Amino acid sequence: MVYPDTFEGFQIEDTKKWSEFKKLEFKPKPFEDRDIDIKIDACGVCGSDVHTITGGWGEVPLPICVGHEVIGKAIKVGDKVTTVKVGDRVGVGAQIAACLECKQCKSDNENYCPKQIDTYGAPYPDGTISQGGYASHIRAHEYFTFPIPENIPTEMAAPMMCAGLTTFSPLVRAKAGPGKKIAILGIGGLGHFGIIWANALGAEVYAISHSPDKKKDALALGAKEFICTNEEKWAEPWAFTFDFILNCADMTHTFNLTEYMSTLAVNGEFHNVGLPDEPLPKMMAQDFAPNGSKIGGSHIGSRPEMLQMLKLASEKNLKPIIQTLDISEAGCKEAVEKVKVNDVRYRFTLMNFDKAFPGRE
C-alpha cells in the first residue's frame, strides 16, 4: 500500500462468497479542495453491509469494501476545508457526497439529493467507485465528515454514524418529545437506538418485538412498556395508541401490517427504516381508513441532524450496546455472518485497525 495513491481494505469479490473477505488495494477518488483523508480507527457493521455483499439489494460493483460507520483521525485536509483540521477525530456515515446545490441540499435534505453518492458501491463523476470503511483510510467531503465529541467512545460513536442517524432523523422530523407516544418496532441495532433517542427526546416510548428475551434491555434503554407480538391478539389493547411507529425490523415482509397499523392513533404514521430484501406485504387502500393512518420511510439523515444527535448523545451521556471485534478477514467474516442471523447485541464495531494495516501513514 502506498498512501495516498492507494488504500487497502477487506473486500468481497463474489456475492455468492459473501463472507470471504480478502485484503486488497484500491484507488480512491482524486483528492479535491474540500476533501478529507481519514485514517480509520473503527467501523461499525451495518445490516446494509450484509444486504449489499449478499446481493440482497441487487447487483453491486465488485470487488467491494463495505462499511459506512467510520471513525478515525483526519490526516489530510483540502485547502478549502473549514470544519475539520488535521488530527481531529471525525466520523463518516452512509453518504459521502451530494451536489450541495439543488433544492434538497439547500433545505438540509441533502440525504435526498438526486446526485447523492453512497459511501460504498457508488460511482463518482470520474467513474471511481466509492469504497467503505473496512479499510485503512477513507476519503470524504467535509460536509459528510463530522467532528466527534470527546466524551463519546470511538467504538460507540461508530454505529451512530448510520444506525444512530437513521433512527434519530425520522424521530426528530416526527417531533418526538413530551406528549407523544412513540413505538419502536424491532429491537436490534436500529431499534435499540430508536429507544435511546425517543426517550432522550422526552417521548413516551414503547418497545414492540417478537423476542421476549429483549424486554429487560428495552426497559433499561428507556421504554415504558414492552409489547410482545408473539401473543395472540397482541394489538387489540393498543388500538388507536401510537402517534408514530418507527419500524426498525427488516422482516416486514412477514408482518400482518393491518394489525400493526391498527395500533396507530388517528393520522399516525408507520415509518420504515428497516429495509428488507423482500417487498412489503400486500395491503388494500381501505386498510388505512379506520384511523386515517399512513405509511412512510426515510433515508439516513442530514448534517444538521447528525450534529444535533451527537450533541444530544454527548450532553446526556447516551451509550448504545455494542460488541467489538478485531478487523481482519476472520473478524469481518464473523461479524457479517452473525449480523445476517441477528446474533449480536446490538451492534458490532470493528477495531484494532493499526494491527490489520501496519505501517500505514
Coordinates of C-alpha atoms in Angstrom, one line a residue:
M1 CA 0.0 0.0 0.0
V2 CA 1.3 3.4 -1.0
Y3 CA -0.8 6.2 0.6
P4 CA -2.2 8.5 -0.8
D5 CA -2.4 6.8 -4.2
T6 CA -3.9 3.6 -2.9
F7 CA -5.8 2.4 0.2
E8 CA -6.2 -1.1 1.5
G9 CA -9.5 -2.8 2.5
F10 CA -11.1 -6.1 3.3
Q11 CA -13.2 -6.7 0.2
I12 CA -15.7 -9.2 -1.2
E13 CA -15.1 -10.4 -4.7
D14 CA -18.2 -12.6 -5.2
T15 CA -21.7 -12.2 -3.7
K16 CA -22.0 -16.0 -3.6
K17 CA -19.0 -16.0 -1.3
W18 CA -20.3 -13.0 0.7
S19 CA -18.3 -13.6 3.9
E20 CA -15.0 -14.4 2.3
F21 CA -13.0 -11.2 2.7
K22 CA -9.6 -10.5 1.2
K23 CA -7.3 -7.6 1.9
L24 CA -6.9 -5.8 -1.4
E25 CA -5.6 -2.4 -2.6
F26 CA -7.9 0.1 -4.3
K27 CA -7.6 3.5 -5.7
P28 CA -9.6 6.3 -4.0
K29 CA -11.2 9.2 -5.9
P30 CA -8.9 12.1 -6.8
F31 CA -8.3 14.4 -3.8
E32 CA -10.1 17.8 -4.1
D33 CA -10.2 21.1 -2.2
R34 CA -13.0 20.1 0.3
D35 CA -11.9 16.5 0.8
I36 CA -10.5 15.0 4.0
D37 CA -8.4 11.8 4.2
I38 CA -9.1 9.8 7.4
K39 CA -7.0 7.1 8.9
I40 CA -9.7 4.7 10.2
D41 CA -9.7 3.5 13.8
A42 CA -13.2 1.9 13.9
C43 CA -16.0 0.9 11.7
G44 CA -19.5 -0.3 12.7
V45 CA -21.1 -3.3 10.9
C46 CA -24.4 -2.4 9.5
G47 CA -27.2 -4.5 8.1
S48 CA -26.8 -2.6 4.9
D49 CA -23.3 -4.2 4.6
V50 CA -24.9 -7.6 4.6
H51 CA -27.7 -6.7 2.2
T52 CA -25.1 -5.4 -0.1
I53 CA -22.5 -8.2 -0.1
T54 CA -25.1 -10.9 -0.3
G55 CA -26.7 -9.2 -3.4
G56 CA -30.0 -8.9 -1.5
W57 CA -30.4 -5.3 -2.7
G58 CA -29.4 -6.1 -6.2
E59 CA -26.2 -6.1 -8.2
V60 CA -23.1 -4.4 -6.7
P61 CA -19.8 -3.4 -8.3
L62 CA -17.1 -5.9 -7.3
P63 CA -14.8 -6.1 -5.6
I64 CA -16.4 -4.0 -2.9
C65 CA -15.2 -2.8 0.5
V66 CA -18.3 -2.1 2.6
G67 CA -18.7 -0.2 5.9
H68 CA -20.3 3.1 6.5
E69 CA -20.0 3.7 10.2
V70 CA -16.5 5.1 10.2
I71 CA -14.5 6.8 13.0
G72 CA -10.9 7.9 12.5
K73 CA -8.3 10.7 12.5
A74 CA -8.1 13.4 9.9
I75 CA -4.6 13.1 8.4
K76 CA -5.0 15.4 5.4
V77 CA -7.5 18.3 4.7
G78 CA -8.1 20.1 1.4
D79 CA -7.3 23.8 1.0
K80 CA -11.0 24.9 1.3
V81 CA -11.9 22.7 4.3
T82 CA -13.0 24.9 7.3
T83 CA -14.8 22.4 9.6
V84 CA -12.0 19.9 10.3
K85 CA -8.3 20.2 11.0
V86 CA -5.5 17.5 10.8
G87 CA -5.6 15.4 14.0
D88 CA -9.3 15.8 14.6
R89 CA -11.3 12.6 15.5
V90 CA -14.1 12.5 12.9
G91 CA -16.9 10.2 11.6
V92 CA -18.3 9.4 8.2
G93 CA -21.7 7.8 7.7
A94 CA -23.6 6.2 4.8
Q95 CA -23.4 9.2 2.5
I96 CA -20.2 10.6 1.2
A97 CA -21.2 13.3 -1.4
A98 CA -24.1 15.3 -2.9
C99 CA -24.4 18.2 -5.3
L100 CA -25.0 20.7 -2.5
E101 CA -26.7 22.9 -5.0
C102 CA -30.2 21.5 -5.5
K103 CA -33.3 22.5 -3.5
Q104 CA -33.0 19.3 -1.4
C105 CA -29.4 20.2 -0.5
K106 CA -30.2 23.8 0.2
S107 CA -33.0 22.8 2.6
D108 CA -31.0 20.4 4.8
N109 CA -32.3 17.4 2.9
E110 CA -29.0 16.5 1.2
N111 CA -29.7 12.9 2.1
Y112 CA -32.4 13.1 -0.7
C113 CA -30.2 14.7 -3.3
P114 CA -30.7 13.0 -6.7
K115 CA -26.9 13.1 -7.1
Q116 CA -26.1 11.8 -3.7
I117 CA -23.3 9.3 -3.5
D118 CA -23.3 6.4 -1.1
T119 CA -20.2 5.7 1.0
Y120 CA -19.5 2.5 -0.8
G121 CA -20.5 0.9 -4.1
A122 CA -21.5 4.1 -5.9
P123 CA -19.8 5.9 -8.8
Y124 CA -18.2 9.3 -8.5
P125 CA -18.4 11.6 -11.6
D126 CA -15.0 10.5 -12.7
G127 CA -16.1 6.8 -12.6
T128 CA -14.3 5.9 -9.4
I129 CA -16.4 3.5 -7.3
S130 CA -16.7 4.6 -3.7
Q131 CA -15.3 2.1 -1.1
G132 CA -16.2 1.9 2.5
G133 CA -14.7 1.7 6.0
Y134 CA -13.4 -1.9 6.4
A135 CA -10.3 -0.2 5.2
S136 CA -7.1 1.6 6.1
H137 CA -8.4 5.0 5.0
I138 CA -11.4 6.8 3.6
R139 CA -11.5 10.0 1.5
A140 CA -14.6 12.1 2.3
H141 CA -16.1 15.5 1.5
E142 CA -16.0 17.8 4.6
Y143 CA -19.8 18.2 4.5
F144 CA -20.2 14.5 5.2
T145 CA -17.4 14.4 7.8
F146 CA -18.4 15.0 11.4
P147 CA -16.4 16.0 14.5
I148 CA -16.9 13.5 17.3
P149 CA -17.5 14.9 20.8
E150 CA -14.6 14.0 23.2
N151 CA -16.7 12.0 25.7
I152 CA -18.2 9.6 23.2
P153 CA -16.0 6.5 23.0
T154 CA -14.8 5.6 19.5
E155 CA -16.4 2.2 19.5
M156 CA -19.8 3.7 20.5
A157 CA -19.6 6.6 18.1
A158 CA -19.1 4.3 15.1
P159 CA -22.7 2.8 15.0
M160 CA -24.1 6.3 15.5
M161 CA -22.9 7.2 12.0
C162 CA -25.6 5.1 10.3
A163 CA -27.8 3.3 12.7
G164 CA -27.9 6.3 15.0
L165 CA -28.7 8.9 12.4
T166 CA -31.2 6.6 10.5
T167 CA -33.3 6.4 13.6
F168 CA -32.7 9.9 15.0
S169 CA -33.7 11.8 11.9
P170 CA -37.3 10.4 11.5
L171 CA -38.0 10.8 15.2
V172 CA -36.9 14.5 15.1
R173 CA -39.0 15.1 12.0
A174 CA -42.0 13.4 13.6
K175 CA -41.5 15.9 16.5
A176 CA -40.9 13.1 19.1
G177 CA -41.0 14.6 22.5
P178 CA -43.2 15.3 25.5
G179 CA -46.8 14.3 24.9
K180 CA -46.0 11.9 22.1
K181 CA -46.4 8.1 22.3
I182 CA -43.7 6.6 20.1
A183 CA -43.4 2.8 19.4
I184 CA -40.1 1.3 18.3
L185 CA -40.7 -1.9 16.4
G186 CA -37.8 -4.4 16.1
I187 CA -35.3 -4.2 18.9
G188 CA -32.0 -4.7 17.2
G189 CA -29.2 -2.5 16.0
L190 CA -31.5 0.2 14.7
G191 CA -34.3 -0.3 17.2
H192 CA -32.2 0.0 20.4
F193 CA -31.0 3.3 19.1
G194 CA -34.7 4.3 18.5
I195 CA -35.5 3.7 22.1
I196 CA -32.4 5.6 23.3
W197 CA -33.2 8.7 21.1
A198 CA -37.0 8.7 21.6
N199 CA -36.6 8.5 25.4
A200 CA -33.9 11.2 25.4
L201 CA -36.2 13.5 23.3
G202 CA -38.8 13.2 26.1
A203 CA -41.4 11.0 24.3
E204 CA -43.3 8.1 26.0
V205 CA -41.6 5.1 24.5
Y206 CA -43.0 1.6 23.8
A207 CA -40.9 -1.3 22.5
I208 CA -42.6 -3.8 20.2
S209 CA -40.8 -7.1 19.5
H210 CA -41.4 -10.8 18.8
S211 CA -38.5 -11.6 21.1
P212 CA -39.5 -11.6 24.8
D213 CA -35.8 -12.0 25.9
K214 CA -35.2 -8.4 24.8
K215 CA -37.7 -7.0 27.3
K216 CA -35.1 -6.3 30.0
D217 CA -32.8 -4.4 27.6
A218 CA -35.7 -2.5 26.1
L219 CA -36.9 -1.3 29.5
A220 CA -33.3 -0.4 30.6
L221 CA -32.8 1.6 27.5
G222 CA -35.9 3.7 28.3
A223 CA -39.0 2.0 27.1
K224 CA -42.0 2.4 29.3
E225 CA -43.6 -0.9 28.3
F226 CA -42.6 -3.9 26.2
I227 CA -45.2 -5.4 23.8
C228 CA -44.6 -9.0 22.6
T229 CA -46.1 -9.7 19.2
N230 CA -46.0 -13.5 19.8
E231 CA -49.0 -13.2 22.0
E232 CA -52.4 -13.8 20.4
K233 CA -54.4 -10.6 19.7
W234 CA -51.5 -8.6 21.0
A235 CA -52.6 -5.5 19.1
E236 CA -56.1 -5.2 20.5
P237 CA -55.3 -3.5 23.8
W238 CA -53.2 -0.9 21.9
A239 CA -55.7 0.2 19.3
F240 CA -55.5 3.9 18.5
T241 CA -52.5 4.4 20.8
F242 CA -49.3 5.4 19.0
D243 CA -48.6 8.7 17.3
F244 CA -45.6 7.2 15.4
I245 CA -44.3 3.7 14.9
L246 CA -40.6 3.5 13.9
N247 CA -40.3 0.2 12.2
C248 CA -36.7 -0.9 12.6
A249 CA -37.2 -4.6 11.6
D250 CA -36.1 -6.0 8.3
M251 CA -38.6 -8.8 8.3
T252 CA -41.6 -6.5 7.5
H253 CA -42.5 -8.7 4.5
T254 CA -43.6 -11.4 7.1
F255 CA -45.8 -9.0 9.1
N256 CA -49.6 -8.6 9.2
L257 CA -49.3 -4.9 8.6
T258 CA -53.0 -4.2 9.1
E259 CA -52.6 -5.4 12.7
Y260 CA -49.7 -3.0 13.3
M261 CA -51.4 -0.1 11.6
S262 CA -54.4 -0.6 14.0
T263 CA -52.3 0.5 16.9
L264 CA -51.8 3.9 15.4
A265 CA -53.6 7.0 16.7
V266 CA -55.7 8.9 14.2
N267 CA -53.4 10.2 11.5
G268 CA -50.5 8.3 13.0
E269 CA -47.6 7.0 10.8
F270 CA -45.9 3.6 10.4
H271 CA -42.4 4.7 9.3
N272 CA -39.9 2.3 7.9
V273 CA -36.2 2.5 8.4
G274 CA -35.6 -1.3 8.3
L275 CA -35.2 -2.2 4.6
P276 CA -35.8 -5.9 3.9
D277 CA -34.7 -7.7 0.7
E278 CA -38.4 -8.6 0.0
P279 CA -41.4 -6.4 -1.0
L280 CA -43.8 -5.1 1.7
P281 CA -47.0 -7.2 2.2
K282 CA -50.0 -6.5 0.1
M283 CA -52.4 -4.1 1.5
M284 CA -55.7 -2.6 0.5
A285 CA -56.2 1.2 0.3
Q286 CA -59.1 0.8 2.8
D287 CA -56.7 -0.6 5.4
F288 CA -55.6 3.0 6.0
A289 CA -59.1 4.3 6.5
P290 CA -60.1 3.2 10.0
N291 CA -57.7 5.6 11.7
G292 CA -56.5 7.8 8.8
S293 CA -53.1 6.3 9.2
K294 CA -50.2 6.4 6.7
I295 CA -47.0 4.5 5.9
G296 CA -43.7 6.1 5.0
G297 CA -39.9 5.7 5.2
S298 CA -36.7 7.7 5.2
H299 CA -33.1 7.6 4.2
I300 CA -30.4 8.3 6.8
G301 CA -30.5 12.0 7.8
S302 CA -28.9 15.4 7.2
R303 CA -25.8 17.0 8.5
P304 CA -27.6 19.3 11.0
E305 CA -29.4 16.2 12.3
M306 CA -26.1 14.3 12.7
L307 CA -24.6 17.2 14.7
Q308 CA -27.8 17.5 16.8
M309 CA -27.7 13.8 17.5
L310 CA -24.0 13.8 18.5
K311 CA -24.6 16.8 20.8
L312 CA -27.6 15.1 22.5
A313 CA -25.5 11.9 23.0
S314 CA -22.7 13.9 24.4
E315 CA -24.7 16.0 26.8
K316 CA -26.9 13.2 28.1
N317 CA -24.1 10.6 28.0
L318 CA -26.2 8.2 25.9
K319 CA -24.5 4.9 25.0
P320 CA -25.5 2.1 22.7
I321 CA -25.0 -1.5 23.5
I322 CA -22.2 -2.8 21.3
Q323 CA -19.7 -5.7 20.8
T324 CA -16.3 -5.3 19.4
L325 CA -14.2 -7.5 17.0
D326 CA -10.7 -7.0 15.6
I327 CA -10.8 -6.2 11.9
S328 CA -9.3 -9.0 9.9
E329 CA -10.5 -11.5 7.3
A330 CA -11.8 -13.6 10.1
G331 CA -13.2 -10.7 12.1
C332 CA -15.2 -9.4 9.1
K333 CA -16.4 -12.9 8.3
E334 CA -17.6 -13.4 11.9
A335 CA -19.3 -10.0 12.1
V336 CA -21.3 -10.2 8.9
E337 CA -22.3 -13.8 9.4
K338 CA -23.6 -13.0 12.9
V339 CA -25.4 -9.9 11.7
K340 CA -27.1 -12.0 9.0
V341 CA -28.7 -14.2 11.6
N342 CA -29.2 -11.4 14.2
D343 CA -26.7 -12.9 16.6
V344 CA -25.5 -9.6 18.0
R345 CA -26.5 -7.4 21.0
Y346 CA -26.9 -4.9 19.4
R347 CA -24.2 -3.7 17.1
F348 CA -20.7 -4.8 16.1
T349 CA -17.8 -2.3 15.9
L350 CA -14.6 -3.5 14.1
M351 CA -11.5 -2.2 15.9
N352 CA -7.7 -2.5 16.0
F353 CA -7.1 -1.2 12.5
D354 CA -3.4 -0.5 13.2
K355 CA -2.8 -4.2 13.7
A356 CA -4.6 -5.0 10.4
F357 CA -2.9 -2.2 8.4
P358 CA 0.7 -2.0 9.9
G359 CA 2.9 0.8 8.7
R360 CA 0.1 3.0 7.2
E361 CA 0.6 6.7 7.3

